[in-house]
Amino acid sequence: MRGRDLINNGLPDELILEIFQRLDSKPTRDACSLVCKRWLNLERFSRTTLRIGASFSPDTIVTLLSRRFLHITSIHVDERLSLSLPPPPPPLKRKRASKTSSSSSSSSASSSKRRKLSNKTRSGGAENAESCSLTDAGVIALANGFPLIENLSLIWCPNVSSFGLRSLAQICTSLRSLDLQGCFVGDQGLSAVGKFCKHLEELNLRFCEGLTDVGVIDLVLGCAKSLKSIGVAASAKVTDLSLEAVGSHCKLLEVLFLDSECIHDKGVVAVVKGCRRLKSLKLQCVNVTDAAFSVVGDFCVSLEILALYSFQQFTDKGMKSIGKGCKNLKDLTLSDCYFVSCDGLEAIAHGCKELTRIEINGCHNIGTRGLEAVGKSCARLIELYLLYCQRIGNSALYQIGKGCKSLETLHLVDCAGIGDAAMCSIAKGCRNLKKLHIRRCYEADNLHILFSMVGNKGVIAIGKNCKLLTELSLRFCDKVGDAALVAVGKGCSFLQQLNVSGCHLIGDVGITAIAKGCPQLTHLDISVLQKVGDASLSELGDGCPMLKDLVLSHCHYVTDNGLNHLVNKCKLLETSHMVYCPGITSAGVATVVSSCSHIKKVLIEKWKVSERTMRRAGSILSYLCMDL
């Protein structure tokens, strides 16, 4: 009936709380809390996670949040996340009545305070950086306000010291996950965590420069029965001694990440021999050699994830040991491992048939033969990333297409030997492909002129055969033209993201085909396309109402007219990059800001922003070459 609140009268608190707990989107939860006072109070009880960025006074914010939310179990403080304040509103001009004058004075004072807060928050001085950083006082307030917290991240909080960490550990004894990345905490704080937090399972100490073996060993001894994951990076005073303690006491350890020049074979071997449940091993240790990986192959029978970065003493010998012993390996990353060749990759492929993800980045000695072995032996492969692999040719992807029918993701960056023939093989064999990213797959001719190996033929084959494609990126593939996008538009109706930046042969015909055939498109990058004009934007407005992100920088034939038609239809638009578009003026910028209620970021030249637009939407505007 009209005028009756059927929801609040009919639903008990328990049912509404259950509904709130099933809402994944923070904006949706925030919107629900504004419906009425009852929903506001119930939403307070249902929320379990808080995320806090760099703000004017994080210590004060933590105190205020602890009063509002009573059942928080996870808090993430990341000072890399900035807080942008909206610009202050213009002062009121009416001054006729005393009441109005009083209101105007109050509003003006409030505006002044807000302006000062905004200026102070946005200034880049050392004083502001200090005030925007969580301190020990904030950590203690956090501990007192949320004593039952289980997961805590304090990322790049340089003012948090051992004193704050020790106070936190004494109160929050239920901690299970602690991330201290970039915090300058010392051994005393870490020792306190080991003494009081007996349920700790996950610990991240990356870039904690104040630590030594003393603190790490104390923590390991205290949390030995529960610790399952450890990450250490750029800690010059953490050595093999810490890893020996881990190997001796942490029998439940499953995840280990190490990035250090102070770690040698001795430390890695100690962990491998002592932690038989190890499932994930990620290393960037220049002093670790094949000798350590021979032990990995012998003892890590449960290993599922292996990532090796910038190894200078790791060769095919170590790869063969892993292939022989780690039969359950599912995820392999090799980055800048210059001494690994096709023989090593063949050994992995033949021995690790459960592989579902492979990433090869900058391993210049791995070529076609190694990847062919993957295609023949790893039938369960789902994701393949090949970056800067100059020696891998078309026949390698022919074998992938033939043997890896479950492939869903393929990324190719600077792979000069891969062209249309490879794409045709992938298209015919991997019908479940969902994500295809190709960037700068160039080859040089006799005159050292670079030209793309991937053109219309390969992309047309993808469009005809890969009906489930949701992401397609063809950045700077200068042989791809309208015919390719016509095929994609006809065949890939589920496409959500398209990036054709730098594909200068593409014009209005190709973009129009995408607009008509891909109604679920949410992200589009058509920057540096000199043949695209207002006709494309008009068709996109009509055919892609779900568009959220649009990049059209350096499109010289796009004007305010096309932009106006698009934003009038694409009401969900959140970001728009349109620098170096001579046809777009201040009127076009104002149209985007006023027509799109969800807009969060507009990248534009500063001189194209009018004073009115600045007042209305200054917080979402970003500028190129601000000082020019």
XYZ file of C-alpha atoms in Angstrom:
628
model
C 0.000 0.000 0.000
C 1.052 3.540 -0.642
C 2.813 5.181 2.278
C 3.691 1.939 4.095
C 7.242 0.631 4.573
C 6.650 -3.035 3.741
C 10.350 -3.981 3.912
C 11.088 -2.590 7.360
C 7.744 -3.777 8.747
C 8.036 -7.263 7.298
C 11.715 -8.224 7.545
C 13.516 -8.967 10.823
C 17.011 -7.658 11.554
C 18.599 -11.051 10.997
C 17.319 -11.295 7.423
C 18.397 -7.771 6.495
C 21.858 -8.456 7.949
C 22.081 -11.601 5.821
C 21.258 -9.545 2.714
C 23.882 -6.922 3.594
C 26.549 -9.606 4.031
C 25.928 -10.796 0.470
C 26.638 -7.345 -1.031
C 30.159 -7.373 -2.503
C 30.252 -3.782 -3.727
C 31.278 -1.114 -1.211
C 29.270 1.657 -2.983
C 26.187 -0.552 -2.761
C 26.700 -1.098 0.965
C 27.253 2.614 1.491
C 24.054 3.395 -0.400
C 22.083 0.961 1.746
C 23.318 2.632 4.917
C 21.733 5.910 3.745
C 18.214 4.507 3.308
C 17.104 4.933 6.924
C 18.429 4.925 10.484
C 17.610 1.244 10.958
C 19.611 0.248 7.885
C 22.444 2.527 8.972
C 22.703 0.746 12.317
C 22.379 -2.721 10.779
C 25.024 -1.983 8.155
C 27.427 -1.071 10.951
C 27.083 -4.578 12.379
C 27.402 -6.370 9.023
C 30.628 -4.769 7.795
C 33.789 -6.794 8.488
C 36.444 -5.067 6.322
C 37.876 -1.536 6.257
C 40.292 0.029 3.744
C 42.084 3.257 4.666
C 44.311 5.321 2.368
C 46.571 8.286 3.060
C 44.367 10.938 4.641
C 44.722 14.203 6.510
C 44.782 12.509 9.920
C 44.708 8.699 9.749
C 45.147 8.374 13.509
C 41.908 10.305 14.064
C 40.111 8.407 11.312
C 40.991 5.057 12.912
C 39.516 6.262 16.218
C 36.292 7.407 14.554
C 35.903 4.181 12.592
C 36.359 2.078 15.720
C 33.319 3.784 17.245
C 31.142 3.175 14.205
C 31.990 -0.372 13.136
C 31.982 -2.996 15.851
C 32.577 -6.296 14.065
C 35.624 -5.572 11.914
C 38.000 -8.495 11.364
C 40.110 -7.150 8.466
C 41.786 -3.731 8.130
C 43.945 -2.610 5.205
C 45.919 0.621 5.602
C 47.767 1.468 2.387
C 49.395 4.880 2.261
C 50.029 4.561 -1.465
C 46.305 5.269 -1.892
C 45.700 9.013 -1.918
C 42.634 10.837 -0.706
C 41.274 13.457 -3.101
C 39.015 16.085 -1.615
C 36.384 17.838 -3.726
C 36.895 21.531 -4.331
C 35.159 23.934 -1.920
C 31.801 25.254 -3.096
C 31.509 28.873 -4.199
C 30.519 31.293 -1.413
C 26.877 32.256 -1.095
C 26.054 35.737 -2.397
C 22.772 36.438 -0.591
C 23.101 38.752 2.423
C 19.627 40.223 2.854
C 18.275 38.802 6.095
C 20.229 38.359 9.280
C 19.375 34.668 9.267
C 20.646 34.346 5.756
C 23.715 36.347 6.660
C 24.370 34.038 9.588
C 23.916 31.013 7.349
C 26.203 32.557 4.758
C 28.828 33.263 7.401
C 28.623 29.709 8.679
C 28.850 28.316 5.164
C 31.766 30.599 4.379
C 33.584 29.479 7.527
C 32.915 25.861 6.671
C 34.128 26.468 3.134
C 37.259 28.134 4.477
C 38.018 25.197 6.732
C 37.440 22.817 3.877
C 39.704 24.856 1.614
C 42.473 24.785 4.200
C 42.029 21.038 4.665
C 42.106 20.496 0.908
C 45.217 22.615 0.452
C 46.972 20.943 3.337
C 46.081 17.475 2.127
C 47.152 18.123 -1.446
C 50.392 19.911 -0.707
C 53.514 17.898 -1.321
C 55.691 19.128 1.521
C 57.353 17.035 4.176
C 55.007 18.389 6.845
C 51.958 17.170 4.948
C 53.538 13.781 4.275
C 54.128 13.463 8.016
C 50.540 14.364 8.916
C 49.126 11.955 6.342
C 50.947 8.969 7.749
C 49.714 6.523 10.351
C 51.759 6.687 13.547
C 52.202 4.498 16.608
C 49.337 6.389 18.254
C 47.071 5.374 15.385
C 48.176 1.754 15.637
C 47.443 1.721 19.370
C 44.008 3.287 18.704
C 43.425 0.613 16.072
C 44.323 -2.133 18.527
C 42.071 -0.720 21.254
C 39.184 -0.183 18.846
C 39.417 -3.521 17.059
C 40.885 -6.033 19.539
C 39.435 -9.039 17.679
C 41.013 -8.170 14.339
C 42.394 -11.162 12.396
C 43.837 -9.612 9.219
C 45.893 -6.424 9.245
C 47.832 -4.693 6.460
C 50.020 -1.663 7.218
C 51.519 -0.967 3.801
C 54.129 1.798 3.494
C 53.426 3.314 6.893
C 56.934 4.661 7.650
C 55.990 6.214 10.993
C 54.939 2.918 12.544
C 57.726 1.624 14.761
C 58.379 -1.287 17.097
C 56.600 0.546 19.919
C 53.285 0.596 18.042
C 53.710 -2.943 16.782
C 54.456 -4.241 20.273
C 51.326 -2.569 21.676
C 49.275 -3.997 18.819
C 50.587 -7.534 19.396
C 49.746 -7.415 23.106
C 46.104 -6.534 22.424
C 45.302 -8.215 19.077
C 46.290 -11.754 19.954
C 43.902 -13.240 17.357
C 45.943 -11.973 14.402
C 46.222 -14.495 11.591
C 47.581 -12.304 8.785
C 50.020 -9.385 9.161
C 51.389 -7.313 6.270
C 54.125 -4.825 7.229
C 55.398 -3.995 3.750
C 57.477 -0.823 3.772
C 57.178 -0.247 7.540
C 60.343 0.649 9.435
C 59.724 -1.736 12.315
C 62.576 -3.311 14.241
C 63.391 -6.568 15.968
C 61.592 -5.661 19.211
C 58.244 -5.257 17.461
C 58.607 -8.484 15.550
C 59.651 -10.356 18.695
C 56.479 -9.128 20.403
C 54.377 -10.467 17.534
C 56.018 -13.864 17.978
C 55.392 -13.743 21.737
C 51.710 -12.778 21.726
C 50.216 -13.701 18.303
C 50.277 -17.481 18.483
C 47.739 -17.924 15.667
C 49.668 -15.968 13.010
C 49.588 -17.751 9.647
C 50.656 -15.135 7.065
C 53.495 -12.620 7.425
C 54.789 -10.127 4.844
C 58.069 -8.355 5.694
C 58.953 -6.973 2.271
C 61.017 -3.779 2.386
C 61.192 -3.770 6.193
C 64.705 -2.375 6.312
C 65.004 -2.230 10.099
C 64.872 -5.995 10.637
C 67.681 -8.423 11.369
C 67.910 -12.159 11.963
C 67.223 -11.592 15.661
C 63.660 -10.353 15.174
C 62.795 -12.873 12.461
C 64.078 -15.818 14.492
C 62.149 -14.678 17.599
C 58.957 -14.468 15.574
C 59.547 -17.854 13.945
C 60.089 -19.502 17.318
C 56.890 -17.964 18.679
C 54.616 -18.683 15.699
C 56.195 -21.913 14.500
C 53.066 -24.016 15.005
C 50.807 -21.778 12.908
C 52.966 -19.947 10.326
C 52.086 -20.894 6.727
C 53.310 -17.964 4.600
C 56.416 -15.717 4.794
C 57.588 -12.938 2.480
C 60.933 -11.138 2.810
C 62.420 -8.602 0.393
C 65.193 -5.980 0.502
C 66.127 -6.699 4.105
C 69.914 -6.662 4.011
C 70.335 -7.993 7.556
C 68.070 -11.013 7.131
C 70.307 -13.912 6.119
C 70.427 -17.684 5.861
C 70.202 -17.913 9.660
C 66.551 -16.837 9.537
C 65.751 -19.402 6.871
C 67.437 -22.140 8.871
C 65.154 -21.283 11.788
C 62.144 -21.416 9.444
C 63.207 -24.821 8.132
C 63.744 -26.195 11.619
C 60.494 -25.007 13.222
C 57.805 -24.041 10.634
C 56.632 -27.471 9.523
C 53.314 -26.097 8.208
C 54.892 -23.509 5.863
C 53.263 -23.495 2.425
C 54.278 -20.150 0.841
C 57.752 -18.558 0.697
C 58.732 -15.347 -1.109
C 62.368 -14.195 -1.020
C 64.008 -11.222 -2.733
C 67.490 -10.794 -1.329
C 71.158 -10.789 -2.248
C 71.993 -12.080 1.236
C 70.295 -15.449 0.784
C 72.343 -18.385 -0.497
C 71.845 -22.066 -1.233
C 72.235 -22.915 2.439
C 69.133 -20.998 3.502
C 66.891 -22.199 0.662
C 67.956 -25.820 1.195
C 67.144 -25.570 4.917
C 63.593 -24.424 4.173
C 63.055 -26.981 1.423
C 64.208 -29.891 3.571
C 62.300 -28.797 6.657
C 59.032 -27.556 5.143
C 57.673 -30.531 3.237
C 54.257 -28.907 2.688
C 55.698 -26.082 0.579
C 53.291 -25.248 -2.277
C 54.448 -21.823 -3.499
C 58.086 -20.761 -3.947
C 58.917 -17.319 -5.394
C 62.572 -16.323 -5.450
C 64.699 -13.425 -6.646
C 68.066 -14.382 -5.175
C 71.116 -13.900 -7.366
C 73.286 -16.084 -5.130
C 71.083 -19.174 -5.285
C 72.332 -21.822 -7.731
C 71.321 -25.101 -9.340
C 72.449 -26.951 -6.215
C 69.495 -25.571 -4.270
C 67.015 -26.501 -6.982
C 68.241 -30.075 -7.118
C 67.068 -30.275 -3.490
C 63.769 -28.562 -4.446
C 63.189 -31.337 -6.966
C 63.914 -34.022 -4.367
C 61.847 -32.675 -1.457
C 59.085 -30.355 -2.772
C 56.707 -32.983 -4.098
C 53.703 -30.747 -3.231
C 55.040 -27.655 -5.030
C 52.366 -26.024 -7.217
C 53.712 -22.505 -7.875
C 57.302 -21.684 -8.839
C 58.427 -18.169 -9.816
C 62.093 -17.350 -10.484
C 63.263 -13.787 -11.202
C 66.654 -12.532 -12.422
C 68.614 -15.694 -11.702
C 72.200 -15.662 -12.903
C 73.259 -19.073 -11.644
C 70.178 -21.081 -12.538
C 70.482 -23.259 -15.646
C 68.888 -26.195 -17.412
C 70.346 -28.458 -14.736
C 68.087 -26.911 -12.103
C 65.099 -27.037 -14.477
C 65.627 -30.747 -15.032
C 65.659 -31.388 -11.286
C 62.343 -29.567 -10.910
C 60.801 -31.390 -13.869
C 61.884 -34.711 -12.409
C 60.558 -34.179 -8.885
C 57.777 -31.539 -8.852
C 55.044 -33.475 -10.631
C 52.232 -31.318 -9.189
C 53.589 -28.016 -10.519
C 50.761 -25.910 -11.970
C 52.151 -22.382 -12.263
C 55.625 -21.556 -13.651
C 57.156 -18.077 -14.048
C 60.630 -17.553 -15.509
C 61.730 -13.919 -15.686
C 65.176 -12.861 -16.917
C 66.629 -16.339 -16.411
C 69.185 -15.945 -19.173
C 70.853 -19.356 -18.819
C 67.701 -21.436 -19.210
C 67.218 -22.818 -22.722
C 64.815 -25.033 -24.624
C 66.290 -28.115 -22.925
C 65.212 -26.852 -19.514
C 61.678 -25.984 -20.627
C 61.369 -29.365 -22.329
C 62.287 -31.071 -19.060
C 59.595 -29.109 -17.224
C 56.992 -29.854 -19.890
C 57.685 -33.575 -19.913
C 57.732 -33.876 -16.127
C 55.055 -31.377 -15.032
C 51.986 -32.295 -17.041
C 49.630 -30.543 -14.592
C 50.811 -27.065 -15.655
C 47.946 -24.605 -16.156
C 49.891 -21.327 -16.286
C 53.270 -20.466 -17.840
C 54.951 -17.054 -18.024
C 58.260 -16.587 -19.835
C 59.667 -13.059 -19.651
C 62.987 -12.036 -21.163
C 64.492 -15.546 -21.246
C 66.312 -15.041 -24.534
C 67.632 -18.595 -24.853
C 64.179 -20.200 -24.799
C 62.941 -20.711 -28.340
C 60.456 -22.563 -30.484
C 61.459 -26.089 -29.489
C 60.881 -25.482 -25.799
C 57.377 -24.147 -26.301
C 56.541 -26.939 -28.743
C 57.248 -29.376 -25.917
C 54.727 -27.500 -23.769
C 52.098 -27.864 -26.491
C 52.736 -31.590 -26.765
C 52.790 -32.402 -23.051
C 50.755 -29.795 -21.099
C 47.185 -30.369 -22.280
C 45.703 -28.562 -19.256
C 47.374 -25.225 -19.976
C 44.956 -22.311 -19.443
C 47.188 -19.215 -19.392
C 50.296 -18.483 -21.481
C 52.383 -15.302 -21.242
C 55.296 -14.756 -23.635
C 57.131 -11.466 -23.135
C 60.233 -10.424 -25.064
C 60.760 -13.920 -26.451
C 62.496 -13.240 -29.766
C 63.328 -16.872 -30.556
C 59.819 -18.290 -30.385
C 58.216 -18.729 -33.811
C 54.870 -19.608 -35.378
C 55.320 -23.369 -35.154
C 55.458 -23.122 -31.364
C 51.953 -21.638 -31.197
C 50.820 -24.123 -33.825
C 51.663 -26.862 -31.344
C 49.985 -24.922 -28.512
C 46.814 -24.664 -30.604
C 46.970 -28.333 -31.382
C 47.613 -29.629 -27.874
C 46.253 -27.028 -25.420
C 42.533 -26.974 -26.162
C 41.686 -25.422 -22.785
C 43.764 -22.256 -23.337
C 41.821 -19.166 -22.220
C 44.471 -16.441 -21.928
C 47.324 -15.569 -24.306
C 49.651 -12.566 -23.866
C 52.310 -11.751 -26.458
C 54.697 -8.810 -26.032
C 57.608 -8.109 -28.404
C 57.659 -11.615 -29.872
C 59.136 -10.919 -33.312
C 58.731 -14.469 -34.641
C 54.972 -14.718 -34.080
C 52.545 -13.629 -36.800
C 49.291 -14.415 -38.568
C 50.067 -18.119 -38.994
C 50.379 -18.510 -35.234
C 47.133 -16.624 -34.628
C 45.289 -18.830 -37.080
C 46.561 -21.937 -35.286
C 45.459 -20.564 -31.917
C 42.050 -19.557 -33.286
C 41.334 -22.986 -34.765
C 42.621 -24.989 -31.816
C 41.756 -22.886 -28.770
C 38.053 -22.192 -29.164
C 37.710 -21.349 -25.454
C 40.076 -18.365 -25.702
C 38.760 -15.463 -23.632
C 41.690 -13.037 -23.387
C 44.117 -12.173 -26.172
C 46.712 -9.432 -25.705
C 49.270 -8.656 -28.430
C 51.710 -5.741 -28.274
C 54.503 -4.727 -30.622
C 55.184 -8.080 -32.258
C 57.530 -6.442 -34.787
C 60.171 -7.784 -37.136
C 62.872 -5.747 -38.882
C 63.443 -5.976 -42.630
C 66.746 -5.560 -44.464
C 66.543 -1.787 -44.024
C 65.977 -2.210 -40.273
C 62.425 -0.916 -40.596
C 60.055 -2.498 -38.066
C 56.756 -3.952 -39.254
C 54.067 -5.901 -37.438
C 53.851 -9.672 -37.893
C 50.191 -9.849 -36.813
C 47.655 -8.470 -39.272
C 44.090 -8.851 -40.509
C 44.345 -12.534 -41.348
C 45.172 -13.648 -37.833
C 42.626 -11.420 -36.102
C 39.890 -12.388 -38.570
C 40.523 -16.031 -37.648
C 40.184 -15.128 -33.964
C 36.888 -13.357 -34.645
C 35.454 -16.306 -36.546
C 36.469 -19.041 -34.123
C 36.821 -17.621 -30.591
C 33.204 -16.850 -29.747
C 33.866 -16.538 -25.991
C 36.424 -13.744 -26.303
C 35.972 -11.041 -23.639
C 39.277 -9.120 -23.868
C 41.195 -8.180 -27.007
C 44.255 -5.929 -27.039
C 46.156 -5.240 -30.275
C 48.329 -2.313 -29.271
C 50.467 -0.950 -32.109
C 49.696 -3.851 -34.447
C 49.936 -1.597 -37.496
C 48.805 -4.248 -39.997
C 45.420 -4.694 -38.316
C 42.635 -2.786 -40.093
C 38.879 -2.475 -40.325
C 38.380 -5.960 -41.770
C 39.741 -7.512 -38.592
C 37.373 -5.563 -36.338
C 34.429 -6.340 -38.594
C 35.114 -10.046 -38.025
C 35.470 -9.520 -34.269
C 32.237 -7.531 -34.171
C 30.368 -10.302 -35.962
C 31.802 -13.196 -33.992
C 32.652 -11.987 -30.468
C 29.420 -10.701 -28.965
C 30.725 -11.172 -25.394
C 33.641 -8.762 -25.873
C 34.026 -6.417 -22.897
C 37.465 -4.831 -23.357
C 39.079 -3.684 -26.600
C 42.395 -1.891 -27.031
C 43.459 -0.989 -30.573
C 45.741 1.906 -29.645
C 48.190 2.711 -32.421
C 46.519 0.514 -35.057
C 46.494 3.354 -37.578
C 44.686 1.403 -40.336
C 41.521 1.174 -38.229
C 38.823 3.750 -38.935
C 35.114 4.375 -38.478
C 34.133 1.161 -40.281
C 35.921 -1.075 -37.788
C 34.796 0.778 -34.664
C 31.219 0.881 -35.971
C 31.281 -2.905 -36.402
C 32.392 -3.281 -32.781
C 29.658 -0.917 -31.606
C 26.971 -2.898 -33.407
C 28.221 -6.363 -32.497
C 29.590 -6.017 -28.942
C 26.878 -4.557 -26.680
C 28.700 -5.635 -23.473
C 31.758 -3.470 -24.180
C 32.929 -1.655 -21.030
C 36.503 -0.570 -21.899
C 37.674 0.910 -25.194
C 41.057 2.376 -26.128
C 41.169 3.926 -29.604
C 43.984 6.374 -28.957
C 46.284 7.412 -31.831
C 43.728 6.343 -34.459
C 43.823 9.095 -37.078
C 40.939 7.684 -39.144
C 38.367 7.608 -36.336
C 35.857 10.447 -36.082
C 32.474 11.416 -34.703
C 30.664 8.660 -36.614
C 32.373 6.048 -34.437
C 31.440 7.797 -31.204
C 27.855 8.147 -32.345
C 27.616 4.399 -33.056
C 29.294 3.576 -29.736
C 26.705 5.668 -27.933
C 23.898 3.746 -29.588
C 25.402 0.251 -29.352
C 27.499 0.163 -26.151
C 25.465 1.602 -23.265
C 27.628 -0.249 -20.692
C 30.828 1.609 -21.655
C 32.766 2.701 -18.541
C 36.306 3.517 -19.703
C 37.106 5.415 -22.901
C 40.554 6.423 -24.177
C 40.569 8.532 -27.350
C 43.695 10.648 -26.966
C 45.388 11.779 -30.211
C 42.191 11.223 -32.239
C 42.316 14.345 -34.390
C 38.909 13.931 -36.034
C 36.861 13.479 -32.872
C 34.943 16.640 -31.917
C 32.511 17.876 -29.299
C 29.580 16.681 -31.443
C 30.608 13.026 -31.359
C 31.488 13.229 -27.685
C 28.116 14.764 -26.892
C 26.242 11.950 -28.643
C 28.265 9.291 -26.824
C 27.899 10.639 -23.283
C 24.177 11.175 -23.716
C 23.788 7.415 -24.226
C 26.671 5.963 -22.154
C 25.506 7.003 -18.700
C 27.850 4.572 -16.895
C 31.036 6.246 -18.138
C 33.633 6.482 -15.330
C 36.912 7.504 -17.010
C 37.708 9.415 -20.174
C 41.164 10.237 -21.573
C 41.056 12.798 -24.383
C 44.320 14.720 -24.550
C 45.655 16.017 -27.872
C 42.237 15.955 -29.500
C 42.073 19.356 -31.258
C 38.357 18.953 -32.015
C 37.440 18.686 -28.324
C 37.020 22.039 -26.579
C 36.033 23.237 -23.126
C 32.403 22.685 -24.122
C 33.086 19.000 -24.728
C 34.801 18.656 -21.369
C 31.851 20.305 -19.663
C 29.474 17.942 -21.450
C 31.306 14.884 -20.155
C 31.348 16.189 -16.595
C 27.692 17.231 -16.558
C 26.200 14.260 -18.416
C 27.973 11.333 -16.711
C 26.934 10.997 -13.078
C 29.409 8.137 -12.509
C 32.453 9.926 -13.927
C 35.563 9.558 -11.741
C 38.446 10.734 -13.909
C 38.860 12.950 -16.963
C 42.334 13.412 -18.453
C 42.535 16.596 -20.495
C 44.746 19.628 -21.159
C 44.326 22.193 -18.408
C 43.654 25.076 -20.755
C 40.518 23.317 -22.011
C 38.847 23.425 -18.590
C 36.585 26.394 -17.897
C 36.313 27.966 -14.458
C 32.776 26.638 -14.098
C 33.865 23.082 -14.907
C 36.740 23.442 -12.480
C 34.357 24.465 -9.702
C 31.941 21.712 -10.546
C 34.294 18.767 -10.950
C 37.828 19.768 -9.981
C 38.420 16.554 -8.026
C 37.976 14.277 -11.062
C 40.068 16.296 -13.521
C 43.625 15.243 -14.312
C 45.941 17.284 -16.496
C 48.733 16.571 -18.915
C 51.746 18.882 -18.764
C 50.263 20.959 -15.948
C 53.180 23.356 -15.747
C 53.418 24.154 -19.467
